[in-house]
C-alpha positions as YAML, in Angstrom:
chain: A
units: angstrom
residues:
- id: 1
  name: MET
  ca: [7.14, -6.51, -17.44]
- id: 2
  name: PRO
  ca: [8.14, -2.80, -17.86]
- id: 3
  name: ASP
  ca: [11.48, -2.32, -20.11]
- id: 4
  name: ALA
  ca: [12.80, 0.98, -18.33]
- id: 5
  name: SER
  ca: [16.20, 0.83, -17.68]
- id: 6
  name: PRO
  ca: [17.01, -1.33, -14.98]
- id: 7
  name: VAL
  ca: [18.11, 0.18, -11.35]
- id: 8
  name: SER
  ca: [19.68, -1.39, -8.21]
- id: 9
  name: THR
  ca: [18.61, -2.63, -5.43]
- id: 10
  name: PRO
  ca: [20.66, -3.82, -2.08]
- id: 11
  name: TYR
  ca: [21.18, -6.86, -3.77]
- id: 12
  name: ARG
  ca: [21.10, -7.11, -7.51]
- id: 13
  name: VAL
  ca: [19.84, -5.20, -10.82]
- id: 14
  name: LEU
  ca: [16.52, -5.38, -11.72]
- id: 15
  name: PRO
  ca: [13.72, -3.16, -13.75]
- id: 16
  name: PRO
  ca: [11.85, -0.76, -11.75]
- id: 17
  name: ASN
  ca: [8.19, -2.31, -9.99]
- id: 18
  name: ASP
  ca: [10.10, -6.03, -10.32]
- id: 19
  name: PRO
  ca: [8.09, -8.13, -7.71]
- id: 20
  name: ARG
  ca: [11.91, -9.47, -7.05]
- id: 21
  name: GLN
  ca: [12.88, -6.80, -5.26]
- id: 22
  name: TYR
  ca: [10.34, -7.74, -2.63]
- id: 23
  name: ASP
  ca: [12.32, -11.20, -1.94]
- id: 24
  name: ASP
  ca: [15.84, -8.70, -1.88]
- id: 25
  name: LEU
  ca: [14.23, -6.51, 0.46]
- id: 26
  name: ALA
  ca: [12.44, -9.43, 3.14]
- id: 27
  name: GLY
  ca: [14.17, -8.66, 6.12]
- id: 28
  name: GLU
  ca: [13.10, -5.08, 5.72]
- id: 29
  name: TRP
  ca: [9.46, -5.44, 6.13]
- id: 30
  name: TRP
  ca: [9.43, -5.31, 9.87]
- id: 31
  name: ARG
  ca: [12.05, -2.83, 10.35]
- id: 32
  name: PRO
  ca: [9.85, 0.38, 11.81]
- id: 33
  name: ASP
  ca: [12.37, 2.51, 10.17]
- id: 34
  name: GLY
  ca: [13.47, -0.01, 7.66]
- id: 35
  name: ALA
  ca: [12.76, 0.43, 3.75]
- id: 36
  name: PHE
  ca: [9.15, -0.06, 3.96]
- id: 37
  name: ALA
  ca: [8.95, 2.31, 7.34]
- id: 38
  name: MET
  ca: [6.31, 4.89, 5.25]
- id: 39
  name: LEU
  ca: [4.29, 1.75, 4.57]
- id: 40
  name: HIS
  ca: [3.77, 0.80, 8.62]
- id: 41
  name: TRP
  ca: [2.37, 4.75, 8.57]
- id: 42
  name: LEU
  ca: [-0.16, 4.55, 5.79]
- id: 43
  name: ALA
  ca: [-1.19, 0.75, 7.02]
- id: 44
  name: ARG
  ca: [-1.79, 3.05, 10.69]
- id: 45
  name: ALA
  ca: [-3.70, 5.50, 8.66]
- id: 46
  name: ARG
  ca: [-5.96, 3.04, 6.40]
- id: 47
  name: ALA
  ca: [-7.04, 0.73, 8.77]
- id: 48
  name: ALA
  ca: [-8.15, 4.14, 10.75]
- id: 49
  name: LEU
  ca: [-10.54, 4.03, 8.24]
- id: 50
  name: VAL
  ca: [-11.75, 0.73, 8.96]
- id: 51
  name: PRO
  ca: [-15.10, 0.77, 11.48]
- id: 52
  name: ALA
  ca: [-15.01, -2.42, 13.84]
- id: 53
  name: ALA
  ca: [-16.46, -5.42, 12.23]
- id: 54
  name: ALA
  ca: [-20.37, -6.25, 12.46]
- id: 55
  name: LYS
  ca: [-20.71, -9.50, 12.84]
- id: 56
  name: PRO
  ca: [-18.35, -12.15, 14.55]
- id: 57
  name: ASP
  ca: [-15.84, -12.91, 11.74]
- id: 58
  name: ASP
  ca: [-16.30, -10.81, 9.32]
- id: 59
  name: LEU
  ca: [-13.84, -11.22, 6.66]
- id: 60
  name: LEU
  ca: [-11.21, -8.37, 5.67]
- id: 61
  name: VAL
  ca: [-9.31, -9.14, 2.82]
- id: 62
  name: ASP
  ca: [-5.99, -7.14, 2.28]
- id: 63
  name: LEU
  ca: [-5.42, -7.37, -1.61]
- id: 64
  name: GLY
  ca: [-1.05, -6.77, -1.93]
- id: 65
  name: CYS
  ca: [-0.71, -7.76, 1.66]
- id: 66
  name: GLY
  ca: [2.62, -7.58, 1.72]
- id: 67
  name: ALA
  ca: [4.37, -9.28, 5.26]
- id: 68
  name: GLY
  ca: [0.63, -8.13, 6.64]
- id: 69
  name: LEU
  ca: [1.77, -4.84, 8.02]
- id: 70
  name: LEU
  ca: [-2.20, -4.32, 8.46]
- id: 71
  name: ALA
  ca: [-2.72, -6.98, 11.47]
- id: 72
  name: PRO
  ca: [-1.76, -5.25, 14.32]
- id: 73
  name: HIS
  ca: [-3.95, -1.66, 13.28]
- id: 74
  name: LEU
  ca: [-7.21, -4.67, 13.32]
- id: 75
  name: ALA
  ca: [-6.21, -5.83, 15.96]
- id: 76
  name: GLY
  ca: [-9.97, -5.72, 18.45]
- id: 77
  name: LYS
  ca: [-11.82, -5.54, 15.39]
- id: 78
  name: GLY
  ca: [-13.07, -8.65, 15.38]
- id: 79
  name: TYR
  ca: [-12.18, -9.35, 11.62]
- id: 80
  name: ARG
  ca: [-10.82, -12.59, 10.24]
- id: 81
  name: HIS
  ca: [-8.00, -11.06, 7.99]
- id: 82
  name: VAL
  ca: [-7.14, -12.80, 4.60]
- id: 83
  name: GLY
  ca: [-3.79, -11.47, 3.05]
- id: 84
  name: VAL
  ca: [-3.15, -11.86, -1.31]
- id: 85
  name: ASP
  ca: [0.03, -11.17, -2.31]
- id: 86
  name: LEU
  ca: [2.90, -12.48, -5.03]
- id: 87
  name: THR
  ca: [5.74, -13.14, -3.12]
- id: 88
  name: ARG
  ca: [6.75, -15.96, -0.76]
- id: 89
  name: SER
  ca: [9.14, -14.12, 1.25]
- id: 90
  name: ALA
  ca: [6.19, -11.54, 2.54]
- id: 91
  name: LEU
  ca: [3.12, -13.95, 2.89]
- id: 92
  name: ASP
  ca: [5.54, -16.47, 5.09]
- id: 93
  name: GLN
  ca: [5.56, -12.92, 7.46]
- id: 94
  name: ALA
  ca: [2.45, -12.23, 7.38]
- id: 95
  name: ALA
  ca: [1.15, -15.34, 8.34]
- id: 96
  name: ALA
  ca: [3.32, -15.16, 11.32]
- id: 97
  name: HIS
  ca: [1.52, -12.09, 12.11]
- id: 98
  name: GLY
  ca: [-1.96, -13.88, 12.80]
- id: 99
  name: VAL
  ca: [-3.02, -12.76, 8.69]
- id: 100
  name: THR
  ca: [-4.49, -15.73, 6.60]
- id: 101
  name: VAL
  ca: [-2.76, -15.69, 3.39]
- id: 102
  name: ILE
  ca: [-3.43, -16.55, -0.09]
- id: 103
  name: GLN
  ca: [-0.30, -16.28, -2.73]
- id: 104
  name: ALA
  ca: [-2.65, -14.74, -5.96]
- id: 105
  name: ASP
  ca: [-1.89, -12.13, -8.21]
- id: 106
  name: ALA
  ca: [-4.40, -9.48, -6.93]
- id: 107
  name: THR
  ca: [-6.38, -9.01, -10.47]
- id: 108
  name: ALA
  ca: [-7.31, -13.41, -9.77]
- id: 109
  name: VAL
  ca: [-8.20, -13.78, -6.52]
- id: 110
  name: PRO
  ca: [-9.23, -17.10, -5.75]
- id: 111
  name: LEU
  ca: [-11.92, -16.32, -3.63]
- id: 112
  name: ALA
  ca: [-15.85, -16.06, -3.75]
- id: 113
  name: ASP
  ca: [-18.25, -13.15, -5.13]
- id: 114
  name: GLY
  ca: [-18.98, -10.83, -1.88]
- id: 115
  name: CYS
  ca: [-17.15, -12.64, 0.37]
- id: 116
  name: ALA
  ca: [-15.61, -9.27, 2.07]
- id: 117
  name: ALA
  ca: [-17.22, -6.86, 3.97]
- id: 118
  name: VAL
  ca: [-13.98, -5.41, 3.71]
- id: 119
  name: VAL
  ca: [-11.48, -5.26, 0.84]
- id: 120
  name: SER
  ca: [-7.96, -3.16, 1.33]
- id: 121
  name: ALA
  ca: [-6.06, -2.28, -1.56]
- id: 122
  name: GLY
  ca: [-3.11, -0.10, 0.15]
- id: 123
  name: GLU
  ca: [-0.10, 1.12, -1.94]
- id: 124
  name: LEU
  ca: [-0.88, -1.78, -4.80]
- id: 125
  name: LEU
  ca: [-2.64, -0.22, -7.41]
- id: 126
  name: GLU
  ca: [0.60, 1.82, -8.79]
- id: 127
  name: HIS
  ca: [2.28, -1.90, -8.87]
- id: 128
  name: VAL
  ca: [-0.15, -3.49, -11.48]
- id: 129
  name: PRO
  ca: [-0.25, -3.23, -14.76]
- id: 130
  name: LEU
  ca: [-3.70, -3.77, -15.32]
- id: 131
  name: TRP
  ca: [-5.00, -1.93, -12.46]
- id: 132
  name: ARG
  ca: [-8.53, -1.93, -13.21]
- id: 133
  name: ARG
  ca: [-8.65, -5.61, -12.98]
- id: 134
  name: ALA
  ca: [-7.57, -5.34, -9.41]
- id: 135
  name: VAL
  ca: [-10.27, -2.87, -9.06]
- id: 136
  name: ALA
  ca: [-12.59, -5.00, -10.85]
- id: 137
  name: GLU
  ca: [-11.87, -8.11, -8.17]
- id: 138
  name: ALA
  ca: [-11.69, -6.05, -4.99]
- id: 139
  name: CYS
  ca: [-15.21, -5.03, -6.04]
- id: 140
  name: ARG
  ca: [-16.59, -8.31, -6.30]
- id: 141
  name: LEU
  ca: [-15.45, -9.55, -3.38]
- id: 142
  name: LEU
  ca: [-17.09, -7.18, -1.82]
- id: 143
  name: ARG
  ca: [-20.37, -8.16, -0.22]
- id: 144
  name: PRO
  ca: [-23.13, -5.45, -0.33]
- id: 145
  name: GLY
  ca: [-22.28, -2.95, 1.69]
- id: 146
  name: GLY
  ca: [-19.19, -3.66, 2.15]
- id: 147
  name: LEU
  ca: [-16.20, -1.54, 2.47]
- id: 148
  name: LEU
  ca: [-13.52, -0.64, 0.08]
- id: 149
  name: VAL
  ca: [-10.44, 1.35, 1.69]
- id: 150
  name: LEU
  ca: [-7.40, 1.94, -0.50]
- id: 151
  name: ASP
  ca: [-4.23, 4.41, -1.41]
- id: 152
  name: THR
  ca: [-2.52, 5.02, -4.06]
- id: 153
  name: LEU
  ca: [-0.01, 7.72, -6.27]
- id: 154
  name: ASN
  ca: [-1.84, 10.00, -8.72]
- id: 155
  name: ASP
  ca: [-0.76, 10.02, -12.43]
- id: 156
  name: THR
  ca: [0.76, 13.31, -12.43]
- id: 157
  name: LEU
  ca: [3.83, 15.43, -12.64]
- id: 158
  name: LEU
  ca: [4.12, 16.18, -9.36]
- id: 159
  name: ALA
  ca: [3.30, 12.23, -8.17]
- id: 160
  name: ARG
  ca: [6.72, 11.28, -10.04]
- id: 161
  name: LEU
  ca: [8.89, 14.04, -8.68]
- id: 162
  name: VAL
  ca: [7.76, 13.44, -5.48]
- id: 163
  name: ALA
  ca: [7.18, 9.44, -4.94]
- id: 164
  name: VAL
  ca: [10.56, 8.89, -7.89]
- id: 165
  name: GLU
  ca: [13.04, 11.78, -8.74]
- id: 166
  name: LEU
  ca: [13.01, 12.70, -5.18]
- id: 167
  name: GLY
  ca: [11.24, 9.80, -3.06]
- id: 168
  name: GLU
  ca: [13.62, 7.24, -4.25]
- id: 169
  name: ARG
  ca: [16.72, 9.33, -3.42]
- id: 170
  name: LEU
  ca: [15.80, 9.55, -0.15]
- id: 171
  name: PRO
  ca: [17.75, 6.27, 2.32]
- id: 172
  name: THR
  ca: [14.49, 5.15, 3.57]
- id: 173
  name: VAL
  ca: [12.71, 4.40, -0.25]
- id: 174
  name: PRO
  ca: [14.47, 1.64, -2.33]
- id: 175
  name: ARG
  ca: [15.38, 2.79, -5.78]
- id: 176
  name: GLY
  ca: [13.24, 1.47, -8.59]
- id: 177
  name: ILE
  ca: [10.02, 0.43, -6.11]
- id: 178
  name: HIS
  ca: [8.06, 2.70, -8.53]
- id: 179
  name: ASP
  ca: [7.36, 2.08, -11.99]
- id: 180
  name: PRO
  ca: [5.69, 5.72, -12.78]
- id: 181
  name: ARG
  ca: [3.47, 4.62, -15.61]
- id: 182
  name: LEU
  ca: [1.94, 2.41, -13.27]
- id: 183
  name: PHE
  ca: [0.68, 5.83, -11.28]
- id: 184
  name: VAL
  ca: [-3.32, 5.54, -11.27]
- id: 185
  name: ASP
  ca: [-4.98, 9.32, -11.83]
- id: 186
  name: ALA
  ca: [-7.62, 9.98, -9.08]
- id: 187
  name: ARG
  ca: [-10.89, 10.51, -11.46]
- id: 188
  name: GLU
  ca: [-10.18, 7.75, -13.53]
- id: 189
  name: LEU
  ca: [-10.17, 5.54, -10.88]
- id: 190
  name: VAL
  ca: [-13.14, 6.96, -9.00]
- id: 191
  name: ALA
  ca: [-14.92, 6.93, -12.52]
- id: 192
  name: GLU
  ca: [-13.40, 2.94, -12.34]
- id: 193
  name: CYS
  ca: [-15.25, 2.48, -8.87]
- id: 194
  name: ALA
  ca: [-18.47, 3.53, -9.64]
- id: 195
  name: ARG
  ca: [-19.01, 1.61, -13.07]
- id: 196
  name: ARG
  ca: [-18.19, -1.24, -10.43]
- id: 197
  name: GLY
  ca: [-20.84, -0.15, -7.94]
- id: 198
  name: VAL
  ca: [-18.35, 1.43, -5.12]
- id: 199
  name: PRO
  ca: [-19.29, 5.65, -4.90]
- id: 200
  name: LEU
  ca: [-15.78, 6.13, -4.18]
- id: 201
  name: ALA
  ca: [-14.85, 9.18, -2.01]
- id: 202
  name: VAL
  ca: [-11.04, 10.13, -2.15]
- id: 203
  name: ARG
  ca: [-8.30, 12.78, -0.31]
- id: 204
  name: GLY
  ca: [-5.12, 13.71, -0.68]
- id: 205
  name: VAL
  ca: [-2.95, 13.06, 2.36]
- id: 206
  name: ARG
  ca: [0.89, 12.68, 3.38]
- id: 207
  name: PRO
  ca: [3.37, 12.33, 6.39]
- id: 208
  name: GLU
  ca: [3.32, 14.92, 8.53]
- id: 209
  name: LEU
  ca: [5.97, 17.43, 8.34]
- id: 210
  name: GLY
  ca: [7.90, 17.69, 11.66]
- id: 211
  name: GLY
  ca: [7.67, 14.28, 12.59]
- id: 212
  name: THR
  ca: [8.77, 13.08, 9.04]
- id: 213
  name: LEU
  ca: [11.77, 15.33, 9.73]
- id: 214
  name: THR
  ca: [12.58, 14.40, 12.99]
- id: 215
  name: TRP
  ca: [12.29, 11.23, 12.37]
- id: 216
  name: LEU
  ca: [15.05, 11.35, 8.93]
- id: 217
  name: LEU
  ca: [17.51, 13.39, 11.50]
- id: 218
  name: ARG
  ca: [16.54, 10.91, 14.05]
- id: 219
  name: ARG
  ca: [17.18, 8.13, 11.62]
- id: 220
  name: MET
  ca: [20.88, 10.13, 10.21]
- id: 221
  name: ARG
  ca: [21.37, 9.52, 14.24]
- id: 222
  name: GLY
  ca: [21.03, 6.04, 13.91]
- id: 223
  name: GLY
  ca: [18.73, 6.35, 16.94]
- id: 224
  name: ALA
  ca: [16.05, 5.44, 14.62]
- id: 225
  name: ASP
  ca: [15.33, 1.89, 16.02]
- id: 226
  name: ARG
  ca: [15.32, 3.12, 19.86]
- id: 227
  name: PRO
  ca: [12.09, 1.56, 22.19]
- id: 228
  name: ASP
  ca: [10.65, 5.56, 22.45]
- id: 229
  name: ARG
  ca: [10.41, 6.36, 18.72]
- id: 230
  name: THR
  ca: [6.84, 7.86, 17.73]
- id: 231
  name: GLU
  ca: [5.94, 6.87, 14.19]
- id: 232
  name: PRO
  ca: [5.11, 10.43, 11.78]
- id: 233
  name: ARG
  ca: [1.27, 10.24, 11.02]
- id: 234
  name: ILE
  ca: [-0.36, 10.36, 7.65]
- id: 235
  name: VAL
  ca: [-2.38, 13.55, 7.89]
- id: 236
  name: PRO
  ca: [-5.15, 14.39, 5.07]
- id: 237
  name: THR
  ca: [-4.12, 17.41, 2.47]
- id: 238
  name: ARG
  ca: [-6.24, 19.64, -0.01]
- id: 239
  name: SER
  ca: [-4.06, 18.02, -3.40]
- id: 240
  name: THR
  ca: [-4.99, 14.23, -4.08]
- id: 241
  name: ALA
  ca: [-1.88, 15.08, -6.67]
- id: 242
  name: VAL
  ca: [0.47, 13.07, -5.13]
- id: 243
  name: LEU
  ca: [-0.85, 10.79, -2.56]
- id: 244
  name: TYR
  ca: [-4.39, 9.82, -1.77]
- id: 245
  name: GLN
  ca: [-6.78, 7.84, 0.07]
- id: 246
  name: GLY
  ca: [-9.70, 6.24, -1.33]
- id: 247
  name: TRP
  ca: [-13.09, 4.62, 0.78]
- id: 248
  name: GLY
  ca: [-16.30, 3.59, -0.81]
- id: 249
  name: ARG
  ca: [-19.36, 0.81, 0.13]
- id: 250
  name: ARG
  ca: [-20.75, -1.14, -2.42]
- id: 251
  name: GLY
  ca: [-24.56, -0.30, -3.13]
- id: 252
  name: GLY
  ca: [-26.98, -3.41, -3.46]
...
């Protein structure tokens, strides 16, 4: 467990990156403009990397699935969506959105080798103390030719500044949701995936500036949940220094 000073959540005081925060924030998952709003934006961008299933009921394993935010963006693509997460309160919501759920650690997934056509690891690795084990599991689950898609925070001073020192001061980001000591160096991740037989391409991403500012202003004015609201897009950027996506296919 991280030994940093505790920080406040809406209901109790917990250390940074403590999984119990997700129980305290259980009511926020499906509020599109709530504490997990950016996870909705990232889920849409991650799903855009996933092609339609090649065969009926191809398996997509969603590591760190949370409440199943990826599910609406996979609709019509033909996958059997299995979500893996530690938090029961999140999994109950994922199941209500059509996900077949498994309560397990991402470093020890009770599924067979090579079972998945796609493995998604969205906003997961920066929360796992042993991220290399989670990568090993993701690659193990992929069948030959299977696709790995992920997004995470880079292990840089800029990422710490943007995601923690600045980001967690915004009203939309829970305080203490990250432990910056767990952020994942992009070069190390690429090397680890290659070692596991998955050559990984990476690119930096960020929320579009104009849409995000409009969204923040709307939220401050109390109109964020109106039916005609638009969701900010996640767009590519040259730098991987803060937030980045990765994708690659398992060889063999």
